[in-house]
Amino acid sequence: MTVYIGTAGIPISTKRNSTIDGIKRIKELNLQCLEVEFVRGVAMGNETAKLIGKTAADLGIKLSAHAPYYINLNSDDKTKLEASKKRILDSMERAHHMGAEVIAVHASYYGKDTPEKTYSDTRNACADILEKAEKRGFGDVKLGLETMGKQSQFGSLEELIKLSKEIKIIPYIDWAHIFVRQNGVIDYSEILGQLVRLKIKKVHSHFENVKKNNAGEFVDVHIPIDHSPPFEPLAKEIMKRKIDITLISESPLLEKDAIKMKNVLENLGYKF
Ligand SMILES: [Zn+2]
């Protein structure tokens, strides 16, 4: 088993605000991976992506990427749908040149549609994206659809597992999102069991904690890792099942909480 821990975006303590400096900082912090954030748009070119990939490869740091937030594969508006597909394809192309294994995507919103229609529209759009990625030579990058926390967003674990059996996407696990969606309950063992049965070689995931609103319900607002959902039971389950996994800290404290997760695993006997 191998565990890779890193941050969503360049670590806060990076001196210069660049991805290359962020990768070097990950190395200095003795972390293993970095998720490159295209969340506000794919502004990077392929040549820069290659340079970033070379730095990461030289330092032995694994990369992944996060596609822009402004995506809805269930949009009725053809222009918006095509723009969403393009943002995903651009992310995959840069990921390919960076040598990144996977991209995380917030795929779609139900809007006025039923979950079934949203599912089939999302599946059709993803199938088209996968075909184009293959033709254009960057089909090696895995298309990861993220488990989403808000009820308005497509992406329950069940939906993504079903979809991954039909087309070549993988569920990109956001542990806290699943926890919010299930009203503050999560069974790590059961989820890892389902992923193992899908024969996923490596689990890609985000971890953070989430806030409670005034009504006492958990909401998709990321906070530092010190309470809910708890990390230690997940760490124990990863060790017990010998899972290959990437854990990206999406805590507002980024590397501080990535190191916290690393320490928990080390205390359980894992050697990085
Ligand atoms: Zn995300």
Coordinates of C-alpha atoms and ligand atoms in Angstrom, one line a residue, residues 35 37 39 66-67 69 104-106 146-148 172 174 177 206 208 222 250, ligand 1:
E35 CA -3.4 19.0 -6.7
E37 CA -6.2 24.1 -9.1
V39 CA -10.9 26.1 -10.3
H66 CA -9.0 20.2 -10.3
A67 CA -11.2 21.3 -13.2
Y69 CA -16.0 25.1 -10.8
A104 CA -11.4 16.2 -10.2
V105 CA -14.7 17.5 -11.7
H106 CA -17.9 18.9 -10.1
E146 CA -16.3 14.2 -7.4
T147 CA -18.7 13.1 -4.6
M148 CA -20.6 16.3 -3.9
Y172 CA -13.2 11.1 -6.9
D174 CA -14.5 13.9 -1.1
H177 CA -18.9 15.9 1.1
H206 CA -10.0 15.1 -0.7
E208 CA -11.3 18.3 5.2
H222 CA -14.6 23.6 4.7
E250 CA -8.9 20.9 1.3
Ligands
ZN1 ZN -13.9 19.7 -5.6

